[in-house]
Short mmCIF file of C-alpha atoms in Angstrom, two decimals:
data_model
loop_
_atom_site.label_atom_id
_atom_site.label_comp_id
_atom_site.label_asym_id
_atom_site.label_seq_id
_atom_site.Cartn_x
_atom_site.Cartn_y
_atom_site.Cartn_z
CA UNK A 1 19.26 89.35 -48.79
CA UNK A 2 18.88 92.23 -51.07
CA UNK A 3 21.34 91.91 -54.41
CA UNK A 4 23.47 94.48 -55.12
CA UNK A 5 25.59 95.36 -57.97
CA UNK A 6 28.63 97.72 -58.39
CA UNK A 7 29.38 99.64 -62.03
CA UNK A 8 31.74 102.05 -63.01
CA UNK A 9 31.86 104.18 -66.10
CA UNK A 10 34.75 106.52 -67.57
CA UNK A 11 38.54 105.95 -66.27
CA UNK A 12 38.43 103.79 -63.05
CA UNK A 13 39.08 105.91 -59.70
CA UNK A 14 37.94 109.18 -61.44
CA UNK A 15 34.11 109.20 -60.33
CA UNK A 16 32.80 111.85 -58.09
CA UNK A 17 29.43 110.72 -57.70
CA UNK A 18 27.18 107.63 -56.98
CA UNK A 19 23.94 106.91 -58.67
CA UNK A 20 21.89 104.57 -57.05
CA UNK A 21 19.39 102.69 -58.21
CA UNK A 22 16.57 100.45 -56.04
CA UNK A 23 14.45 98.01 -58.40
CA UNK A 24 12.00 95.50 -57.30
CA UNK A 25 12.39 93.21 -54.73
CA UNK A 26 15.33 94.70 -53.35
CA UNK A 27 17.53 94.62 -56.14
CA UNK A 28 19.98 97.42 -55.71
CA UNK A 29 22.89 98.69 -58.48
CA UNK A 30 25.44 101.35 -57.21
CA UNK A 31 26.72 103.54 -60.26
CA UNK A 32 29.77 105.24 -59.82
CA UNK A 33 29.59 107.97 -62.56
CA UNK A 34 30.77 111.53 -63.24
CA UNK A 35 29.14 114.60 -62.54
CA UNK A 36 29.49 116.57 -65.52
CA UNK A 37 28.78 113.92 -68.05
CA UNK A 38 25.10 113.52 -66.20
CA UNK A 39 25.12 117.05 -66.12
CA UNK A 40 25.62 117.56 -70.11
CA UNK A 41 23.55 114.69 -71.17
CA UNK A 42 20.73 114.61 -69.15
CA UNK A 43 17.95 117.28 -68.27
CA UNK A 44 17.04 115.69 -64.89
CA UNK A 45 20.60 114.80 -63.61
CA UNK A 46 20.89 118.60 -64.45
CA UNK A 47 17.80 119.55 -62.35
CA UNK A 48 19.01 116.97 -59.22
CA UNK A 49 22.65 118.23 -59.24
CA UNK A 50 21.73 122.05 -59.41
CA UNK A 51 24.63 124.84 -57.90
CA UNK A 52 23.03 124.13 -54.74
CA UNK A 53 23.22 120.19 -54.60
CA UNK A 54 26.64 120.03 -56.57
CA UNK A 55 28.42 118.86 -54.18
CA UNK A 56 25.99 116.08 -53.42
CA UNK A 57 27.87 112.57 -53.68
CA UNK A 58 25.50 110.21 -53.89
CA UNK A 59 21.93 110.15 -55.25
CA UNK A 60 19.15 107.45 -54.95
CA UNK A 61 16.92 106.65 -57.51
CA UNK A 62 13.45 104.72 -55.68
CA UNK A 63 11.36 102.50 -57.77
CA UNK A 64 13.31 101.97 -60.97
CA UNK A 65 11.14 99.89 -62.97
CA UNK A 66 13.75 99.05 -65.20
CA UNK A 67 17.35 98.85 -63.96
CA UNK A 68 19.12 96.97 -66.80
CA UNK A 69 17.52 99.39 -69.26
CA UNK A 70 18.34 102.43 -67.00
CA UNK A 71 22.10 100.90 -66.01
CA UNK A 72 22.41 100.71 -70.45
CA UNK A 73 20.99 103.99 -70.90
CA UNK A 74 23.58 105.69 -68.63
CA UNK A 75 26.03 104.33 -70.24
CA UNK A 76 25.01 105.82 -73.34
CA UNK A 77 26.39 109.03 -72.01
CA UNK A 78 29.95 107.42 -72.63
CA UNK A 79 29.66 106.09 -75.48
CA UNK A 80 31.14 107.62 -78.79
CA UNK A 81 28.85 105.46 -81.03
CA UNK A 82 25.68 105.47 -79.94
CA UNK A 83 24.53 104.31 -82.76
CA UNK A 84 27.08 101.16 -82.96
CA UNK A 85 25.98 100.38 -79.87
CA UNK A 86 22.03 100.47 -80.72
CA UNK A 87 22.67 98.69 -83.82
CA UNK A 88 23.28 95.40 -81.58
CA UNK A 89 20.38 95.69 -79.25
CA UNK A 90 16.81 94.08 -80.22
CA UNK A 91 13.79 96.74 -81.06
CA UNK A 92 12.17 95.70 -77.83
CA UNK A 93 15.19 96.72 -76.26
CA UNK A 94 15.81 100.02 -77.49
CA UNK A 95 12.34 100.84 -77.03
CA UNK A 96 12.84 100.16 -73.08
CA UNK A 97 15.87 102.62 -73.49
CA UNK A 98 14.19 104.85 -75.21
CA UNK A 99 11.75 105.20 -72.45
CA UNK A 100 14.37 105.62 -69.90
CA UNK A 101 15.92 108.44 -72.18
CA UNK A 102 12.79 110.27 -72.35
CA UNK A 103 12.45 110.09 -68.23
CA UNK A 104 16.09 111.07 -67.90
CA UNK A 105 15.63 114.03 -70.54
CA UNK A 106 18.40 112.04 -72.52
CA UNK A 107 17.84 114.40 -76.06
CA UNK A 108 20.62 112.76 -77.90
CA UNK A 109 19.96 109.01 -76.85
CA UNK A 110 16.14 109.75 -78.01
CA UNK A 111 17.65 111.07 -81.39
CA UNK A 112 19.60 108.22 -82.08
CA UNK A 113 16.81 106.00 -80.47
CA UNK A 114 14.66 107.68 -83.48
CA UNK A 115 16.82 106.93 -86.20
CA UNK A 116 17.31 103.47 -85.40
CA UNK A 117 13.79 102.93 -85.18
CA UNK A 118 12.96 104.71 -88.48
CA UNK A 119 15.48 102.17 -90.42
CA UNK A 120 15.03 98.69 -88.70
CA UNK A 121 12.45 96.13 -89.64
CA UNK A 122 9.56 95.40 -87.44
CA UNK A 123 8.63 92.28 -87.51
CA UNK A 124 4.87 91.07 -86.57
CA UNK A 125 2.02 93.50 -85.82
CA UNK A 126 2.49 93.49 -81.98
CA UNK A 127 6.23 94.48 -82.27
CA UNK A 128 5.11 97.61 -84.42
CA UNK A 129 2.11 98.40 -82.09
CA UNK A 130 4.47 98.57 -79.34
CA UNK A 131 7.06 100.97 -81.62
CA UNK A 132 4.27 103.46 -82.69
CA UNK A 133 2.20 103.47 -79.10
CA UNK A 134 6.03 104.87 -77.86
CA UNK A 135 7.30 106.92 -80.45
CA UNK A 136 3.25 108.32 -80.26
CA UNK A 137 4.20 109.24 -76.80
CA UNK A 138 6.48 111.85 -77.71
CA UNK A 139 5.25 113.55 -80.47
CA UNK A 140 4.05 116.50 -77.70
CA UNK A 141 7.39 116.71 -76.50
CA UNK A 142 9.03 118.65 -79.54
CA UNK A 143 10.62 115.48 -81.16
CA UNK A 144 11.26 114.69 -84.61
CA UNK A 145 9.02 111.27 -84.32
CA UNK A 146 7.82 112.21 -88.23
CA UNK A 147 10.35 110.04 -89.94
CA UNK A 148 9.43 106.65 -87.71
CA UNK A 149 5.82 107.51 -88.07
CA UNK A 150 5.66 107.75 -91.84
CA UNK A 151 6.18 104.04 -91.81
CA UNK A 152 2.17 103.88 -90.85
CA UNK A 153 0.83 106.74 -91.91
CA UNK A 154 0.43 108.98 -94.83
CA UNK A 155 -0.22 112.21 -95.30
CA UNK A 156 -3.48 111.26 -97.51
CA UNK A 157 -6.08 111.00 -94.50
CA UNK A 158 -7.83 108.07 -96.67
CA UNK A 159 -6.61 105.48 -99.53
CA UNK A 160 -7.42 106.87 -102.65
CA UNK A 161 -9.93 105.64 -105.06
CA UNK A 162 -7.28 105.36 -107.93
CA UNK A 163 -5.11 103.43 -105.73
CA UNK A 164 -7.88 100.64 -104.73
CA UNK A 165 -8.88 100.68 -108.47
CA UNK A 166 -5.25 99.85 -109.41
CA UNK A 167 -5.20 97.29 -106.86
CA UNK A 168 -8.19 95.65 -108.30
CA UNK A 169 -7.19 95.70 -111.71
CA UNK A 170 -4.27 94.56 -111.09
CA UNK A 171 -5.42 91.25 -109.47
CA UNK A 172 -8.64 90.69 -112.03
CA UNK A 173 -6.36 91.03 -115.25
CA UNK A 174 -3.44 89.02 -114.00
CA UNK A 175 -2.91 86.03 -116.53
CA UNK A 176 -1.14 83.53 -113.73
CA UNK A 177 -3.56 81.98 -112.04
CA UNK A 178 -1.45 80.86 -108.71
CA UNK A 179 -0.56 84.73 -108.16
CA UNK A 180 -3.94 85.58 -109.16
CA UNK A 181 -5.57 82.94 -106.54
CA UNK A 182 -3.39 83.71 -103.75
CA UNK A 183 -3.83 87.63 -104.61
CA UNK A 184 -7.44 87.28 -104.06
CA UNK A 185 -7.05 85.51 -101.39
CA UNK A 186 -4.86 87.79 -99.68
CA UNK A 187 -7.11 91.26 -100.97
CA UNK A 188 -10.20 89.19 -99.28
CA UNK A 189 -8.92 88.90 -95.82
CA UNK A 190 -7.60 92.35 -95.70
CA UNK A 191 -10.89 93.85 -96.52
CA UNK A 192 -12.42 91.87 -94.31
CA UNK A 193 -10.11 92.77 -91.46
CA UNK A 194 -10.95 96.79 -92.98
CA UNK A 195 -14.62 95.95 -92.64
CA UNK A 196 -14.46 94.85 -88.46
CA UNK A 197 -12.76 98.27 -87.55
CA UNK A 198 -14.80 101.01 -87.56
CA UNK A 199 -14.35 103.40 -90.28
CA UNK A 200 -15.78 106.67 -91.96
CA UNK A 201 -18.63 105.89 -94.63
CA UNK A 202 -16.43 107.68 -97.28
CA UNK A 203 -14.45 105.21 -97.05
CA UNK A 204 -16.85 102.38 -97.20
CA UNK A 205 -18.66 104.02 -99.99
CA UNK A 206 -15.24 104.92 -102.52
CA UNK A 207 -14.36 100.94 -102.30
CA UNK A 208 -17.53 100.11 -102.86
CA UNK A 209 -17.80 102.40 -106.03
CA UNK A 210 -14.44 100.98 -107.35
CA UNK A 211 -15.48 97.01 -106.54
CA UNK A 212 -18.79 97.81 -108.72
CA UNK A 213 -16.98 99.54 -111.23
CA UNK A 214 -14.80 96.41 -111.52
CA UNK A 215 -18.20 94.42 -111.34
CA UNK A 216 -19.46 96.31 -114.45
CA UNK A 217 -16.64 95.76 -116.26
CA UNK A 218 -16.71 92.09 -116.05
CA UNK A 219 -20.08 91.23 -116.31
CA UNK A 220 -19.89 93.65 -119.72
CA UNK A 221 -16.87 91.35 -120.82
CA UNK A 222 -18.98 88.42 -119.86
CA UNK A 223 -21.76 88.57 -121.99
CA UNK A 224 -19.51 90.00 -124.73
CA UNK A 225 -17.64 86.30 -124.32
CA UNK A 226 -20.96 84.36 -124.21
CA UNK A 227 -21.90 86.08 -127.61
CA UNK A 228 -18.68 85.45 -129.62
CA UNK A 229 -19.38 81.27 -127.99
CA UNK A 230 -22.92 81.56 -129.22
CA UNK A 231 -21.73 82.82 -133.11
CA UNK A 232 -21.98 79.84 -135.63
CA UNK A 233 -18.84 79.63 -136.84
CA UNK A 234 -17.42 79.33 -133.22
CA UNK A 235 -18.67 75.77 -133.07
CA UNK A 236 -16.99 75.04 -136.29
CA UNK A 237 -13.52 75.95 -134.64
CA UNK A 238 -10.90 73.33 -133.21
CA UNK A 239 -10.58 72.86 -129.55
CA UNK A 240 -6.98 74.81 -129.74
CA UNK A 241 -8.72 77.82 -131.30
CA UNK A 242 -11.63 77.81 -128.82
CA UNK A 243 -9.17 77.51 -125.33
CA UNK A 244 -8.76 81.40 -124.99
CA UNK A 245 -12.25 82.23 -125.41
CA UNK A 246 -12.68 79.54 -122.69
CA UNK A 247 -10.20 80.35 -120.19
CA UNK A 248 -11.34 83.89 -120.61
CA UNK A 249 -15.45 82.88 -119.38
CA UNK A 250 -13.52 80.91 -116.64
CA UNK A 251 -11.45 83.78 -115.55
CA UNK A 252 -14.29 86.68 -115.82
CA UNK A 253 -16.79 84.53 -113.83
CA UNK A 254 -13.85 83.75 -111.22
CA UNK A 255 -13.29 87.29 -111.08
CA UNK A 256 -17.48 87.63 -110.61
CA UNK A 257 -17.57 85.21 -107.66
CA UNK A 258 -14.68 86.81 -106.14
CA UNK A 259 -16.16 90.44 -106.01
CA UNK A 260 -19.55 89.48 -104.71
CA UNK A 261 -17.63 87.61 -101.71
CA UNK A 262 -16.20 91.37 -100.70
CA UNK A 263 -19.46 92.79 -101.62
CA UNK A 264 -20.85 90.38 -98.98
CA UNK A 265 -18.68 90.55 -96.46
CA UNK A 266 -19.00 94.58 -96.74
CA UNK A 267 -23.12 94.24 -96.40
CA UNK A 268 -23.17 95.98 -99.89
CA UNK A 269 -24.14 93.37 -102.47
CA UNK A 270 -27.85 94.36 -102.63
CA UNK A 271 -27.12 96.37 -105.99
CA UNK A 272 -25.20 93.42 -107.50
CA UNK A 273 -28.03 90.61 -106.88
CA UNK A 274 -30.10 93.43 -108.67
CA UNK A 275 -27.76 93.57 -111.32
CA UNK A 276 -27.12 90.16 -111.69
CA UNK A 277 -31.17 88.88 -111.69
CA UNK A 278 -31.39 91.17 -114.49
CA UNK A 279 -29.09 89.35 -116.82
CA UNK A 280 -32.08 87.78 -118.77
CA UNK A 281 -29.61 87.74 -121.96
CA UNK A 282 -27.03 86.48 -120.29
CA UNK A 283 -28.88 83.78 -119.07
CA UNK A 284 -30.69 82.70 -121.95
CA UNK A 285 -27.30 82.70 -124.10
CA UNK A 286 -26.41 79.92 -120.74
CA UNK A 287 -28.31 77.35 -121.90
CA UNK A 288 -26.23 77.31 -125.43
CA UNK A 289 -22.82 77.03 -123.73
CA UNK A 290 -21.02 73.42 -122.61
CA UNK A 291 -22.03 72.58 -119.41
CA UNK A 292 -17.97 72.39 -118.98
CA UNK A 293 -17.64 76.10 -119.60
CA UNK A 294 -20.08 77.66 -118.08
CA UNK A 295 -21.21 76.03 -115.01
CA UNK A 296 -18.61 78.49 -112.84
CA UNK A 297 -21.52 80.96 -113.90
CA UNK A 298 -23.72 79.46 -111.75
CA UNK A 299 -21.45 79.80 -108.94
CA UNK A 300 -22.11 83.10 -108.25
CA UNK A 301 -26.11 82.86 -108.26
CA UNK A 302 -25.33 79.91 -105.77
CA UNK A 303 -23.34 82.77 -104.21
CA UNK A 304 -26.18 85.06 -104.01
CA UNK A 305 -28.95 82.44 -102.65
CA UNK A 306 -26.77 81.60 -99.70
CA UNK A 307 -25.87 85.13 -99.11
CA UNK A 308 -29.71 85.55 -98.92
CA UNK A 309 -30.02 82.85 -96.44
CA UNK A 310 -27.62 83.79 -94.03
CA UNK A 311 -28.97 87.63 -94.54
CA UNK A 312 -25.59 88.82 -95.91
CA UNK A 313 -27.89 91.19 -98.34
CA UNK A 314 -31.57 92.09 -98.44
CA UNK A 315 -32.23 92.84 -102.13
CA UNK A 316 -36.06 93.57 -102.55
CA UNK A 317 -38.74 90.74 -103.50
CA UNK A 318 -38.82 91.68 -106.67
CA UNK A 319 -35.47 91.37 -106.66
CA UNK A 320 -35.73 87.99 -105.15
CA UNK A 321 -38.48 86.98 -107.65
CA UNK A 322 -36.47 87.92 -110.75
CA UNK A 323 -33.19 86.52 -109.47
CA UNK A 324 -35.13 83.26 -109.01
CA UNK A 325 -37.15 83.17 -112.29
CA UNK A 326 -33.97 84.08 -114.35
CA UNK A 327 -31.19 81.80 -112.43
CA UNK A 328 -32.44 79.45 -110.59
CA UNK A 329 -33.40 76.82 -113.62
CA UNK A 330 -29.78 77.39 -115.20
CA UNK A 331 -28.78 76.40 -111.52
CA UNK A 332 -30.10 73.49 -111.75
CA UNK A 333 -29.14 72.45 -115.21
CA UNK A 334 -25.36 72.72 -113.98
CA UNK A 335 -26.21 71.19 -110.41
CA UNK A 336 -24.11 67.99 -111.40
CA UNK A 337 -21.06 69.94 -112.63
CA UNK A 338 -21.37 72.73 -109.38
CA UNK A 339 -20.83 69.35 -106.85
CA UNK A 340 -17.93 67.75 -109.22
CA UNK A 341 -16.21 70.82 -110.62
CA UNK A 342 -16.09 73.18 -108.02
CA UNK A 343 -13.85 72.91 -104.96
CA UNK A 344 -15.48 75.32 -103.00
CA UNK A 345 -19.11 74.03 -103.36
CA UNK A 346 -21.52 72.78 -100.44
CA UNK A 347 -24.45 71.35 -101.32
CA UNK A 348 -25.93 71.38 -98.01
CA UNK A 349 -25.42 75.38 -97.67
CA UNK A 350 -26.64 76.56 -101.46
CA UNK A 351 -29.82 74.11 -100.73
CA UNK A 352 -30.05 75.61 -97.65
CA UNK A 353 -29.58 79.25 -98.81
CA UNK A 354 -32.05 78.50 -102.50
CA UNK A 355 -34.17 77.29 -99.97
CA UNK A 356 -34.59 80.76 -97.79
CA UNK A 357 -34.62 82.64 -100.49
CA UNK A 358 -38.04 80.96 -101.80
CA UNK A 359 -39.13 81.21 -98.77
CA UNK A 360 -39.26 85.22 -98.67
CA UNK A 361 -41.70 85.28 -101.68
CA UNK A 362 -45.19 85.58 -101.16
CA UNK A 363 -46.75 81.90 -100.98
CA UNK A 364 -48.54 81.91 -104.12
CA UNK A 365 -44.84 82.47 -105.70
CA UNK A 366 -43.27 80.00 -103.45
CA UNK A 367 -45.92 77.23 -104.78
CA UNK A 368 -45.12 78.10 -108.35
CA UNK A 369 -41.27 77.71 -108.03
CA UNK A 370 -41.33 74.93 -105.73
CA UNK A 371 -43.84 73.06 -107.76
CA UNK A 372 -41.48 73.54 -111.18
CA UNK A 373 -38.75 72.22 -108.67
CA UNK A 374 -40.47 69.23 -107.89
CA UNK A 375 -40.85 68.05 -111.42
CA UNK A 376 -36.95 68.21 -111.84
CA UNK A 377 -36.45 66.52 -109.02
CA UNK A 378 -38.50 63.84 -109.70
CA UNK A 379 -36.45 63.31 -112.75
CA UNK A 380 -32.62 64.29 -111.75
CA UNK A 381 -32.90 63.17 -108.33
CA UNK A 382 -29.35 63.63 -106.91
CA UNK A 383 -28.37 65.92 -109.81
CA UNK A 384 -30.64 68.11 -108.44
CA UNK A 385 -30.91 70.46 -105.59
CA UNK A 386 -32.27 69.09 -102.99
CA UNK A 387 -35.22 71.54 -101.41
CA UNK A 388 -37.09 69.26 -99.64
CA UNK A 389 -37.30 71.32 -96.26
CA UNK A 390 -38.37 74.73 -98.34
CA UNK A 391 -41.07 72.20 -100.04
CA UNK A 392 -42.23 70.64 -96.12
CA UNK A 393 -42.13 74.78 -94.69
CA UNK A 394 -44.17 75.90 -97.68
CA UNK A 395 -46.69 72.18 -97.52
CA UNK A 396 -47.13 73.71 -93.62
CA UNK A 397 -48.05 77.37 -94.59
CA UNK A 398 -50.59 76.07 -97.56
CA UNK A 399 -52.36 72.87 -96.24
CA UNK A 400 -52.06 73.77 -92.38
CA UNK A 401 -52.11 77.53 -92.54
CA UNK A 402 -52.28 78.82 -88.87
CA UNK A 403 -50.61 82.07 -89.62
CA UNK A 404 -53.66 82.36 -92.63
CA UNK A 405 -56.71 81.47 -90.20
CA UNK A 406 -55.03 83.72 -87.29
CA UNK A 407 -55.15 86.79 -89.86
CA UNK A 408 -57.95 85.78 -91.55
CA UNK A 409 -59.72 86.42 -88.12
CA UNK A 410 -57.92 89.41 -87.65
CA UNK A 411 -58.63 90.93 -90.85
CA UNK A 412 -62.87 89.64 -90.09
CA UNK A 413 -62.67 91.74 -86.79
CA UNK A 414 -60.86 94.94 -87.96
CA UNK A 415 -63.46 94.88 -91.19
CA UNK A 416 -66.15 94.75 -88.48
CA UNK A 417 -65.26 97.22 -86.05
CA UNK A 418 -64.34 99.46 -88.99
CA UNK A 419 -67.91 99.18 -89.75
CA UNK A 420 -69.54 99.93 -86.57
CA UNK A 421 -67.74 103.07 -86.84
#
C-alpha cells in the first residue's frame, strides 16, 4: 500500500490549501500550508496559484525526487531563523535544499543557503566537488554565488611565478629536517597530481623556470661548499667545527635530488642532466671529499641514469656521453655507501637504468665504458654496480653483430645501385 504522510505548518486549523507531494514508489506526503506564505516566498507557488487558480485547494506535485528535502524546504517559509535552522543540517543536506529552493524559486532560502555554504568547512574533495558543481549551477541565474566560489578560485587566472618561487624557497631553506621531509613530500605529490590534468604550457613553462632557478641556486651553493671542504686548513679543523659545512652538502644535495624528481615527473629534466654532466669541477673536487659526506651526491646521477632508462628525459648523446664520462666513476667509488646509506636506493633499478643509458651510445663508446667497468668489477665485486646484462647486450652487438652484417649489406647495395646510376 502506498505510504502517506500528513504535515501541517503555521497555527493548526488555519490552512487553506493542500500541497501534495508523490515520490517514488508511491510514497505520498499531504502538506497542509497557507496560501499567501507560498505565494510571498516562492516564484512557482506564485505562478501555480495565479488570480485565476486562487481559489484552488489542493495542488499535486508528480515526481518529487526528493520529498524530505522538499517537505524541509517548505518549511523554511515559516521559519524566522533560517539560518538557525541551516546551521544544524549537514552540507550534503543543505545542498539538497538548496536545489529544491532553486526549483521552487525560493530567493531567500537560496540566500541563506549561500551564506552558509560560504562559511562552513568542506571536508574531503568529493564533498566540495559536489558544493561548487551546485553553487556553479546558478551563477546564470543572477545569484550572488561569488562569495562561495572564491573559496576555489582566484581572480589571478594562473599561480604566479613569485608565489611558486616562495613556495620553493621556503621548503629548500627550511633548517628542520622533519618539516622539510614531509614538505617535500607533500610539494611532490601535488605537482604530480598538477602534471596528470591538462593544463596551459604557460603554466608548465613558469614552474619550470622557478624549479631551475632553484636548481641553479643550489648547485652554485654546492660547489661553493665542496671548495671551502677542499681548502687546507679545513682538514685541520675539529669535527664540531666541520658539522655545518657538512650538514649544509647534505642538505643542498637533498634539495638537488628532490628537484630533479619534479623535473622528472614534469618530462622537463633534459636541461638539468645537461647541466649536471657538465659539473667537471664539481666532480673532480668529489674524489677529495669523505666518502661519508658526499656520497648523497651521487644520488642524483643515480637519479638521472634511471630516469634515462625508464625514458623520463631524452638529453642528447653527447649529453649521455659526458654525463657518463664525468659521473659515472664517482658512482662507483660511493657504490658501497649509496646501498648502506641511502634509504631510498635500489640497486637493481640504478643498474638497470646505468645500464640503458650505455646502451644509447654508439658501440665503440659502449665498449670503452663497459670495458673500464669491468676492471672495477673485477676488483670491488659487490661494491660495485653490477652491469652484467649491459656487458652480455653489448658482447651480442660486437661478437654476433646481426644488426652490423644486415646494414653492412644494405649499405653494399645502396653504394652499388648509386653507382649504376
Amino acid at each position: 500500500m502506498p505510504r502517506k504522510v500528513a504535515i501541517e505548518f503555521g497555527e493548526p486549523g488555519t490552512s487553506n490549501i493542500k500541497v501534495v507531494l508523490l515520490g517514488k514508489q508511491g510514497f505520498c506526503v499531504k502538506l497542509s500550508v497557507h496560501k499567501n506564505v507560498l505565494i510571498e516566498n516562492s516564484s512557482f507557488f506564485a505562478n501555480k496559484l495565479s488570480e485565476e487558480q486562487f481559489g484552488l485547494s489542493c495542488l499535486e506535485i508528480d515526481d518529487c525526487e526528493d520529498v524530505e528535502s522538499y517537505v524541509e524546504t517548505v518549511g523554511l517559509m515559516y521559519c524566522k531563523d533560517m539560518k538557525q535552522r541551516l546551521m544544524k543540517q549537514s552540507v550534503s543536506r543543505v545542498l539538497r535544499v538548496l536545489k529544491v529552493a532553486e526549483l521552487l524559486g525560493f530567493s531567500l532560502c537560496i540566500k541563506s543557503c549561500l551564506e552558509y555554504l560560504e562559511a562552513v568547512p568542506w571536508v574531503g574533495e568529493e564533498e566540495e566537488e559536489k558544493v561548487v558543481s551546485s553553487v556553479l549551477r546558478l551563477q546564470g541565474e543572477g545569484v550572488g554565488v561569488s562569495p562561495v566560489l572564491k573559496r576555489v578560485s582566484s581572480d589571478v587566472s594562473n599561480p604566479p611565478n613569485d608565489t611558486l618561487s616562495h613556495i620553493m624557497e621556503l621548503v629548500l631553506k627550511s633548517n628542520e629536517e622533519r618539516g622539510r621531509r614531509e614538505m617535500k613530500s607533500v610539494v611532490l605529490k601535488l605537482l604530480r597530481e598538477n602534471n596528470s590534468v591538462p593544463n596551459n604550457a604557460g603554466s608548465a613553462d613558469i614552474c619550470s623556470e622557478t624549479i631551475y632557478t632553484s636548481c641553479r641556486s643550489c648547485l652554485n651553493s654546492l660547489v661553493a661548499l665542496f671548495r671551502q671542504a677542499n681548502e687546507p686548513e679545513f682538514a685541520d679543523k675539529s669535527v664540531h667545527n666541520k658539522e655545518p659545512v657538512v650538514k649544509q652538502i647534505v642538505l643542498e644535495a637533498d634539495n638537488l635530488s628532490w628537484l630533479l624528481e619534479i623535473l622528472a615527473i614534469r618530462q622537463a629534466a633534459d636541461e638539468f642532466a645537461l647541466m649536471w654532466a657538465s659539473q667537471q669541477e664539481l666532480a673532480a673536487l668529489h674524489s677529495k671529499i669523505p666518502v661519508v659526506t658526499r656520497y648523497r651526491i651521487s644520488c642524483i646521477t643515480a637519479r638521472l641514469f634511471v630516469g634515462i632508462g625508464r625514458g623520463e628525459l631524452l638529453p642528447s648523446k653527447d649529453t649521455r656521453q659526458m654525463l657518463l664520462q664525468t659521473w659515472l666513476q664517482p658512482l662507483i667509488d660511493d657504490y658501497s655507501w649509496l646501498q648502506h646509506g641511502c634509504r631510498s636506493f635500489d640497486r637493481k633499478v640504478v643498474e638497470e637504468g646505468i645500464g640503458r643509458t650505455i646502451l644509447t651510445l654508439p658501440l665503440e663508446e659502449q665498449q670503452s665504458i663497459l670495458l673500464a667497468w669491468l676492471g672495477s668489477f673485477l676488483k670491488a665485486g659487490d661494491n660495485c654496480p653490477n652491469l652484467q646484462r649491459a656487458f652480455e647486450v653489448w658482447w651480442r652487438r660486437t661478437f654476433i653483430r646481426p644488426y652490423v652484417d644486415a646494414q653492412g649489406n644494405l649499405v653494399q647495395s645502396d653504394s652499388s645501385m648509386t653507382s649504376k646510376e
